[in-house]
Short mmCIF file of C-alpha atoms in Angstrom, two decimals:
data_model
loop_
_atom_site.label_atom_id
_atom_site.label_comp_id
_atom_site.label_asym_id
_atom_site.label_seq_id
_atom_site.Cartn_x
_atom_site.Cartn_y
_atom_site.Cartn_z
CA MET A 1 195.84 -36.41 86.95
CA THR A 2 198.04 -33.41 87.76
CA THR A 3 196.60 -30.02 88.65
CA LEU A 4 198.73 -26.90 88.45
CA VAL A 5 197.84 -24.29 91.11
CA LEU A 6 199.10 -20.97 89.76
CA CYS A 7 199.42 -17.83 91.85
CA VAL A 8 199.55 -14.97 89.30
CA ASP A 9 201.26 -11.63 89.90
CA ARG A 10 201.21 -9.60 86.69
CA SER A 11 203.15 -6.61 88.07
CA ASP A 12 205.83 -8.74 89.79
CA ASP A 13 205.25 -7.22 93.23
CA VAL A 14 206.12 -10.57 94.82
CA GLY A 15 209.46 -10.95 93.10
CA HIS A 16 210.35 -7.29 93.73
CA ALA A 17 209.48 -7.51 97.43
CA ALA A 18 211.32 -10.79 98.02
CA GLY A 19 214.21 -10.04 95.66
CA LEU A 20 213.75 -13.34 93.82
CA GLU A 21 213.35 -14.39 90.21
CA LEU A 22 210.12 -16.16 89.36
CA PRO A 23 208.65 -18.70 88.80
CA ILE A 24 208.75 -20.27 92.26
CA VAL A 25 207.63 -23.92 92.25
CA GLY A 26 206.90 -26.30 95.10
CA TRP A 27 205.09 -26.25 98.44
CA GLU A 28 208.16 -25.48 100.56
CA ALA A 29 209.44 -22.81 98.18
CA VAL A 30 206.08 -20.99 98.07
CA GLN A 31 205.71 -21.29 101.84
CA SER A 32 209.12 -19.68 102.29
CA LEU A 33 208.16 -17.00 99.77
CA VAL A 34 205.11 -16.10 101.88
CA THR A 35 207.41 -15.36 104.82
CA ASP A 36 209.78 -13.25 102.70
CA VAL A 37 206.98 -11.18 101.13
CA GLY A 38 205.18 -10.77 104.44
CA LEU A 39 208.32 -9.52 106.18
CA ALA A 40 209.08 -7.13 103.31
CA ASP A 41 205.55 -5.66 103.19
CA PRO A 42 202.95 -7.04 105.62
CA GLU A 43 200.22 -4.91 103.99
CA ASP A 44 200.67 -6.44 100.54
CA SER A 45 197.62 -8.42 99.37
CA SER A 46 200.00 -10.77 97.56
CA VAL A 47 200.61 -12.49 100.92
CA ASN A 48 196.96 -13.52 101.03
CA CYS A 49 197.14 -14.63 97.39
CA LEU A 50 200.11 -16.89 98.14
CA LEU A 51 198.38 -18.35 101.19
CA GLU A 52 195.23 -19.01 99.15
CA ALA A 53 197.30 -20.89 96.56
CA LEU A 54 198.77 -23.05 99.32
CA ARG A 55 195.31 -23.69 100.79
CA VAL A 56 193.90 -24.75 97.40
CA ALA A 57 196.85 -27.09 96.84
CA ARG A 58 196.41 -28.59 100.33
CA ASP A 59 192.69 -29.23 99.80
CA LEU A 60 193.37 -30.94 96.48
CA ARG A 61 196.03 -33.12 98.09
CA ASP A 62 193.58 -34.10 100.80
CA GLU A 63 191.32 -35.36 97.99
CA ARG A 64 194.16 -37.58 96.73
CA GLU A 65 194.86 -35.38 93.74
CA GLU A 66 198.39 -34.70 92.57
CA THR A 67 199.12 -30.96 92.58
CA VAL A 68 201.95 -28.62 91.72
CA VAL A 69 201.81 -25.15 93.29
CA ALA A 70 203.73 -22.37 91.57
CA VAL A 71 204.01 -18.58 91.50
CA VAL A 72 204.41 -16.81 88.14
CA ALA A 73 204.90 -13.09 87.57
CA GLY A 74 205.15 -10.58 84.78
CA GLY A 75 207.40 -7.57 84.85
CA ARG A 76 207.55 -3.86 85.62
CA ASP A 77 208.70 -2.47 82.26
CA SER A 78 205.45 -2.61 80.22
CA LEU A 79 202.21 -4.58 80.02
CA VAL A 80 203.28 -6.34 76.83
CA GLY A 81 206.65 -7.30 78.30
CA ALA A 82 204.98 -8.44 81.53
CA ASP A 83 202.54 -10.70 79.70
CA ARG A 84 205.27 -12.17 77.51
CA SER A 85 207.43 -12.92 80.55
CA LEU A 86 204.48 -14.53 82.32
CA SER A 87 203.57 -16.63 79.27
CA THR A 88 207.17 -17.84 79.02
CA GLN A 89 207.08 -19.00 82.65
CA VAL A 90 203.77 -20.80 82.12
CA ASP A 91 205.17 -22.52 79.01
CA ALA A 92 208.12 -23.78 81.04
CA LEU A 93 205.86 -25.14 83.78
CA VAL A 94 203.56 -26.87 81.30
CA GLU A 95 206.50 -28.41 79.50
CA GLU A 96 208.09 -29.69 82.73
CA TYR A 97 205.05 -30.97 84.66
CA ASP A 98 202.54 -31.61 81.81
CA PRO A 99 199.45 -30.73 83.92
CA ASP A 100 195.95 -31.79 82.90
CA SER A 101 194.39 -28.58 84.22
CA ALA A 102 195.16 -25.46 86.19
CA ILE A 103 193.57 -23.41 88.96
CA VAL A 104 194.47 -19.72 88.81
CA VAL A 105 194.69 -17.74 92.06
CA LEU A 106 194.90 -13.95 91.85
CA ASP A 107 194.11 -10.87 93.91
CA SER A 108 193.22 -8.06 91.47
CA ALA A 109 191.37 -7.26 88.26
CA ASN A 110 194.70 -6.41 86.64
CA ASP A 111 195.96 -9.96 87.24
CA GLU A 112 192.68 -11.37 85.92
CA ARG A 113 193.43 -9.99 82.46
CA VAL A 114 196.15 -12.60 81.92
CA VAL A 115 193.77 -15.53 82.40
CA PRO A 116 193.27 -15.87 78.59
CA VAL A 117 197.06 -16.09 78.22
CA ILE A 118 197.12 -19.03 80.63
CA GLU A 119 194.05 -20.64 79.04
CA SER A 120 195.83 -20.71 75.69
CA ARG A 121 198.47 -23.03 77.19
CA VAL A 122 196.59 -25.21 79.69
CA ARG A 123 192.96 -25.86 80.56
CA VAL A 124 191.81 -23.60 83.41
CA ASP A 125 189.24 -25.27 85.67
CA SER A 126 188.80 -22.41 88.11
CA VAL A 127 189.79 -18.81 88.78
CA ASP A 128 190.07 -18.02 92.49
CA ARG A 129 190.18 -14.29 93.22
CA VAL A 130 191.27 -13.37 96.74
CA VAL A 131 189.43 -10.46 98.35
CA VAL A 132 190.96 -9.20 101.60
CA ARG A 133 188.35 -8.30 104.21
CA GLN A 134 188.77 -4.89 105.83
CA ALA A 135 187.18 -3.42 108.94
CA HIS A 136 184.66 -0.72 107.94
CA ASP A 137 185.21 1.75 110.74
CA ILE A 138 186.58 5.26 111.07
CA GLU A 139 190.08 4.06 111.84
CA SER A 140 190.25 1.98 108.65
CA THR A 141 188.87 4.88 106.60
CA TYR A 142 191.52 7.20 108.01
CA TYR A 143 194.22 4.64 107.30
CA LEU A 144 193.10 4.17 103.70
CA LEU A 145 192.97 7.94 103.22
CA LYS A 146 196.49 8.21 104.61
CA GLN A 147 197.66 5.55 102.15
CA PHE A 148 195.95 7.42 99.33
CA LEU A 149 197.67 10.68 100.23
CA GLY A 150 201.00 8.86 100.39
CA ASP A 151 200.69 7.61 96.80
CA GLU A 152 202.44 10.15 94.56
CA GLU A 153 200.71 9.06 91.35
CA LEU A 154 197.23 9.29 92.87
CA ARG A 155 198.02 12.69 94.37
CA SER A 156 199.09 14.10 91.01
CA THR A 157 196.10 12.58 89.23
CA VAL A 158 193.30 13.55 91.63
CA LEU A 159 194.44 16.19 94.10
CA VAL A 160 196.23 18.51 91.65
CA PRO A 161 193.20 19.02 89.31
CA LEU A 162 190.88 19.33 92.32
CA GLY A 163 193.14 21.87 94.01
CA ALA A 164 193.50 23.90 90.82
CA THR A 165 189.71 23.91 90.41
CA LEU A 166 189.14 25.23 93.93
CA LEU A 167 191.89 27.83 93.44
CA PHE A 168 190.63 29.29 90.16
CA LEU A 169 186.89 29.09 90.88
CA PRO A 170 186.73 32.27 93.02
CA ILE A 171 188.89 34.17 90.51
CA LEU A 172 186.67 33.20 87.55
CA LEU A 173 183.47 33.99 89.47
CA THR A 174 184.68 37.53 90.14
CA GLN A 175 185.54 38.13 86.47
CA PHE A 176 182.78 36.31 84.56
CA PRO A 177 179.12 35.38 85.02
CA PRO A 178 178.63 32.19 87.07
CA ALA A 179 177.46 30.12 84.09
CA VAL A 180 180.46 31.09 81.96
CA ALA A 181 182.92 30.59 84.83
CA LEU A 182 181.56 27.13 85.76
CA ALA A 183 181.39 26.02 82.11
CA GLY A 184 184.96 27.09 81.40
CA LEU A 185 186.26 25.52 84.60
CA ALA A 186 184.41 22.25 83.89
CA ALA A 187 185.90 22.17 80.38
CA VAL A 188 189.44 22.70 81.68
CA LEU A 189 188.95 20.08 84.40
CA GLY A 190 187.56 17.60 81.86
CA ALA A 191 190.51 18.23 79.54
CA ALA A 192 192.93 17.61 82.42
CA LEU A 193 191.22 14.34 83.34
CA LEU A 194 191.21 13.18 79.72
CA TYR A 195 194.87 14.18 79.39
CA LYS A 196 195.73 11.90 82.30
CA GLY A 197 193.15 9.18 81.64
CA LEU A 198 194.14 8.70 77.99
CA ALA A 199 197.85 8.66 78.94
CA VAL A 200 198.59 11.64 76.70
CA ASP A 201 201.39 12.62 79.07
CA GLU A 202 203.10 9.25 78.54
CA TYR A 203 202.78 9.59 74.78
CA LEU A 204 204.21 13.13 74.80
CA ALA A 205 207.07 11.94 77.00
CA GLU A 206 207.98 9.37 74.34
CA VAL A 207 207.79 11.84 71.42
CA PRO A 208 211.34 13.29 71.83
CA ASP A 209 212.86 9.81 71.90
CA ARG A 210 210.87 8.76 68.83
CA VAL A 211 211.83 11.91 66.93
CA ARG A 212 215.49 11.47 67.91
CA ALA A 213 215.45 7.82 66.82
CA ALA A 214 213.78 8.75 63.54
CA LEU A 215 216.34 11.47 62.83
CA TYR A 216 219.27 9.19 63.61
CA SER A 217 217.81 6.40 61.46
CA GLY A 218 217.63 8.67 58.42
CA ARG A 219 213.96 8.11 57.67
CA VAL A 220 212.48 10.09 54.81
CA SER A 221 209.13 10.18 56.59
CA VAL A 222 210.50 12.65 59.16
CA VAL A 223 210.87 15.28 56.45
CA THR A 224 207.60 14.41 54.73
CA TYR A 225 205.72 14.58 58.02
CA ALA A 226 207.04 18.10 58.58
CA VAL A 227 206.05 19.05 55.01
CA SER A 228 202.59 17.51 55.44
CA LEU A 229 202.09 19.45 58.67
CA GLY A 230 202.91 22.69 56.86
CA LEU A 231 200.58 21.82 53.97
CA GLY A 232 197.82 20.99 56.43
CA LEU A 233 198.21 24.37 58.14
CA VAL A 234 198.12 26.08 54.74
CA GLY A 235 194.91 24.21 53.89
CA ILE A 236 193.25 25.22 57.15
CA PHE A 237 194.36 28.84 56.68
CA LEU A 238 193.09 29.06 53.07
CA GLY A 239 189.87 27.29 54.00
CA ALA A 240 189.22 29.79 56.79
CA LEU A 241 189.95 32.73 54.46
CA SER A 242 187.52 31.40 51.84
CA VAL A 243 184.52 31.49 54.18
CA SER A 244 182.24 34.34 53.09
CA PRO A 245 181.05 36.54 55.98
CA GLN A 246 178.12 37.69 53.79
CA LEU A 247 176.43 34.33 54.28
CA GLY A 248 175.64 35.20 57.88
CA PRO A 249 176.03 33.13 61.03
CA GLN A 250 172.81 31.21 60.29
CA SER A 251 174.34 29.54 57.19
CA VAL A 252 176.55 27.19 59.17
CA VAL A 253 176.32 24.38 56.61
CA LEU A 254 177.34 26.59 53.67
CA ARG A 255 180.22 28.14 55.60
CA THR A 256 181.41 24.66 56.56
CA MET A 257 181.17 23.50 52.95
CA GLN A 258 183.15 26.55 51.78
CA PHE A 259 185.89 25.75 54.25
CA THR A 260 185.89 22.06 53.24
CA TYR A 261 185.87 22.77 49.50
CA ASN A 262 188.96 24.99 49.68
CA ALA A 263 190.85 23.12 52.41
CA VAL A 264 190.43 19.55 51.13
CA PRO A 265 192.96 19.77 48.22
CA TRP A 266 195.69 20.97 50.58
CA LEU A 267 194.78 18.47 53.29
CA ALA A 268 194.76 15.66 50.72
CA LEU A 269 198.16 16.84 49.46
CA ALA A 270 199.45 16.81 53.06
CA ALA A 271 198.21 13.24 53.59
CA LEU A 272 199.64 12.23 50.21
CA THR A 273 203.04 13.66 51.17
CA ALA A 274 203.05 11.82 54.50
CA SER A 275 202.04 8.52 52.85
CA ALA A 276 204.72 9.00 50.19
CA GLY A 277 207.32 9.31 52.96
CA ARG A 278 206.15 6.07 54.57
CA LEU A 279 206.25 4.39 51.16
CA LEU A 280 209.83 5.55 50.56
CA ASP A 281 210.86 4.27 54.00
CA GLU A 282 209.42 0.87 53.12
CA LEU A 283 211.24 0.85 49.78
CA ILE A 284 214.56 1.80 51.40
CA GLY A 285 214.34 -0.37 54.51
CA THR A 286 212.89 -3.63 53.19
CA ASP A 287 213.03 -5.86 50.16
CA GLY A 288 209.38 -5.29 49.31
CA VAL A 289 206.53 -2.95 50.04
CA SER A 290 203.41 -4.14 51.86
CA THR A 291 200.06 -3.69 50.16
CA PRO A 292 198.59 -1.12 52.63
CA TYR A 293 201.41 1.35 51.93
CA LEU A 294 200.81 1.01 48.18
CA ASN A 295 197.07 1.53 48.55
CA LEU A 296 197.33 4.52 50.90
CA PRO A 297 198.25 7.27 48.35
CA PHE A 298 195.44 6.22 46.00
CA GLY A 299 192.99 6.05 48.89
CA VAL A 300 193.92 9.56 50.00
CA VAL A 301 193.38 10.99 46.50
CA ALA A 302 190.08 9.12 46.07
CA LEU A 303 188.79 10.34 49.43
CA GLY A 304 189.80 13.91 48.63
CA LEU A 305 187.94 13.79 45.32
CA VAL A 306 184.75 12.44 46.90
CA VAL A 307 184.74 14.96 49.78
CA ARG A 308 185.43 17.87 47.43
CA GLY A 309 182.67 16.65 45.12
CA PHE A 310 180.06 16.65 47.89
CA ALA A 311 181.19 20.08 49.14
CA GLY A 312 181.01 21.43 45.57
CA TRP A 313 177.49 20.02 45.16
CA PHE A 314 176.27 21.94 48.21
CA LEU A 315 177.91 25.18 47.10
CA GLN A 316 176.79 24.98 43.46
CA ARG A 317 173.23 24.09 44.48
CA GLU A 318 173.06 27.23 46.65
CA ALA A 319 174.64 29.36 43.89
CA VAL A 320 177.79 30.03 45.95
CA LEU A 321 179.83 28.41 43.14
CA PRO A 322 179.03 29.28 39.50
CA ASP A 323 177.85 26.58 37.12
CA PRO A 324 180.83 25.23 35.15
CA PHE A 325 180.71 24.97 31.35
CA ILE A 326 182.22 22.10 29.35
CA PHE A 327 182.13 22.45 25.55
CA GLY A 328 179.32 24.99 25.89
CA TYR A 329 177.13 22.77 28.09
CA VAL A 330 176.21 23.68 31.64
CA VAL A 331 177.23 21.09 34.24
CA THR A 332 174.50 20.62 36.85
CA PRO A 333 175.31 19.99 40.54
CA GLN A 334 174.25 16.34 40.18
CA GLN A 335 176.51 15.83 37.16
CA ARG A 336 179.38 17.50 38.99
CA LEU A 337 178.93 15.23 42.03
CA ALA A 338 178.67 12.12 39.85
CA ALA A 339 181.89 13.05 38.04
CA PHE A 340 183.83 13.46 41.29
CA ILE A 341 182.45 10.19 42.72
CA LEU A 342 183.30 8.35 39.52
CA ALA A 343 186.82 9.81 39.56
CA GLY A 344 187.27 8.66 43.17
CA ILE A 345 186.13 5.14 42.32
CA VAL A 346 188.46 5.00 39.30
CA VAL A 347 191.43 6.14 41.41
CA SER A 348 190.63 3.48 44.03
CA ILE A 349 190.45 0.75 41.37
CA VAL A 350 193.74 1.92 39.86
CA GLY A 351 195.30 1.76 43.33
CA VAL A 352 194.13 -1.82 43.82
CA ARG A 353 195.50 -2.83 40.41
CA VAL A 354 198.84 -1.14 41.04
CA ALA A 355 199.17 -2.71 44.50
CA ALA A 356 198.35 -6.14 43.10
CA SER A 357 200.86 -5.85 40.25
CA VAL A 358 203.69 -4.54 42.45
CA SER A 359 203.20 -6.93 45.37
CA GLY A 360 202.49 -9.95 43.18
CA GLU A 361 199.23 -10.73 44.99
CA SER A 362 195.84 -11.37 43.46
CA ILE A 363 193.20 -8.63 43.48
CA GLU A 364 191.10 -10.67 45.91
CA ASP A 365 193.99 -10.77 48.41
CA VAL A 366 194.56 -7.01 48.07
CA VAL A 367 190.89 -6.23 48.66
CA GLN A 368 190.82 -8.51 51.71
#
């Protein structure tokens, strides 16, 4: 029975500190790696993780159990690339040593997230998380605070919003009532934290590269996205103009329904234009078109019909919209709503049929 003792380093701090390519396999090799990492950064918790892996392997050997100790790491480019690199290393170890089980040694919650990746390749009997004990005194607190202030990313994430809050608070209190000043400052601070916490800055940093790549690739969707953005702005503008001030501020529902009723056709046209661009890109770039791209335009039209029908029902019921006449008969709000819902369902069914006929799949597969 062979047990694989794996020391996991998802962010590849060990390989970066020692200047080595992982995986590192064998008692002597890991023992030498401990010295290299410790000399490079004595404060790194990875040293303790490596020593714990050696201790676990030694204890198993004392129990007459065959063990293989190894260190695997991810990468520093992205989380997906790190996990793929780590899984490749685990595959190579499993193929070479054919272990019956594995014991995973790690030192952080971030490393613990790759345990399912390892479990998919070899049975994991135990997960050993190393927690480094620290002295809880004033000196240690000062040292940790000094480390915190030395981390550029933490400074920009925590200290900059806090400093801006303390800077603008006196200015706002002198210009506005305390409740308004504190509410506005809390909203701005919350927006800044969400901006950083949701990684909006990273997404915005990638937008120019994505737009440049899309322009160079000649995608039709770049143009249709710009058109859909313009149509969406037109819809919002016309919807806002259609709101009647005579209704009064207390009629919030009716004002919202007026905006929705007049803005939905333009917003649906914007979404339809964007989906048409994606559909054309699929037609140009591949041999076939996937079912979701075929269903999307019909789904957008169906949703627009249903939302406009409900908004029209509210407005007609409150006499904001006049009762329509068809062949001399008055159409009631319920009949109007039923007609729009029925039209939406018909458009959805037509979309399913078209997607099934174009893609060659059965209707059951398209619905699934």
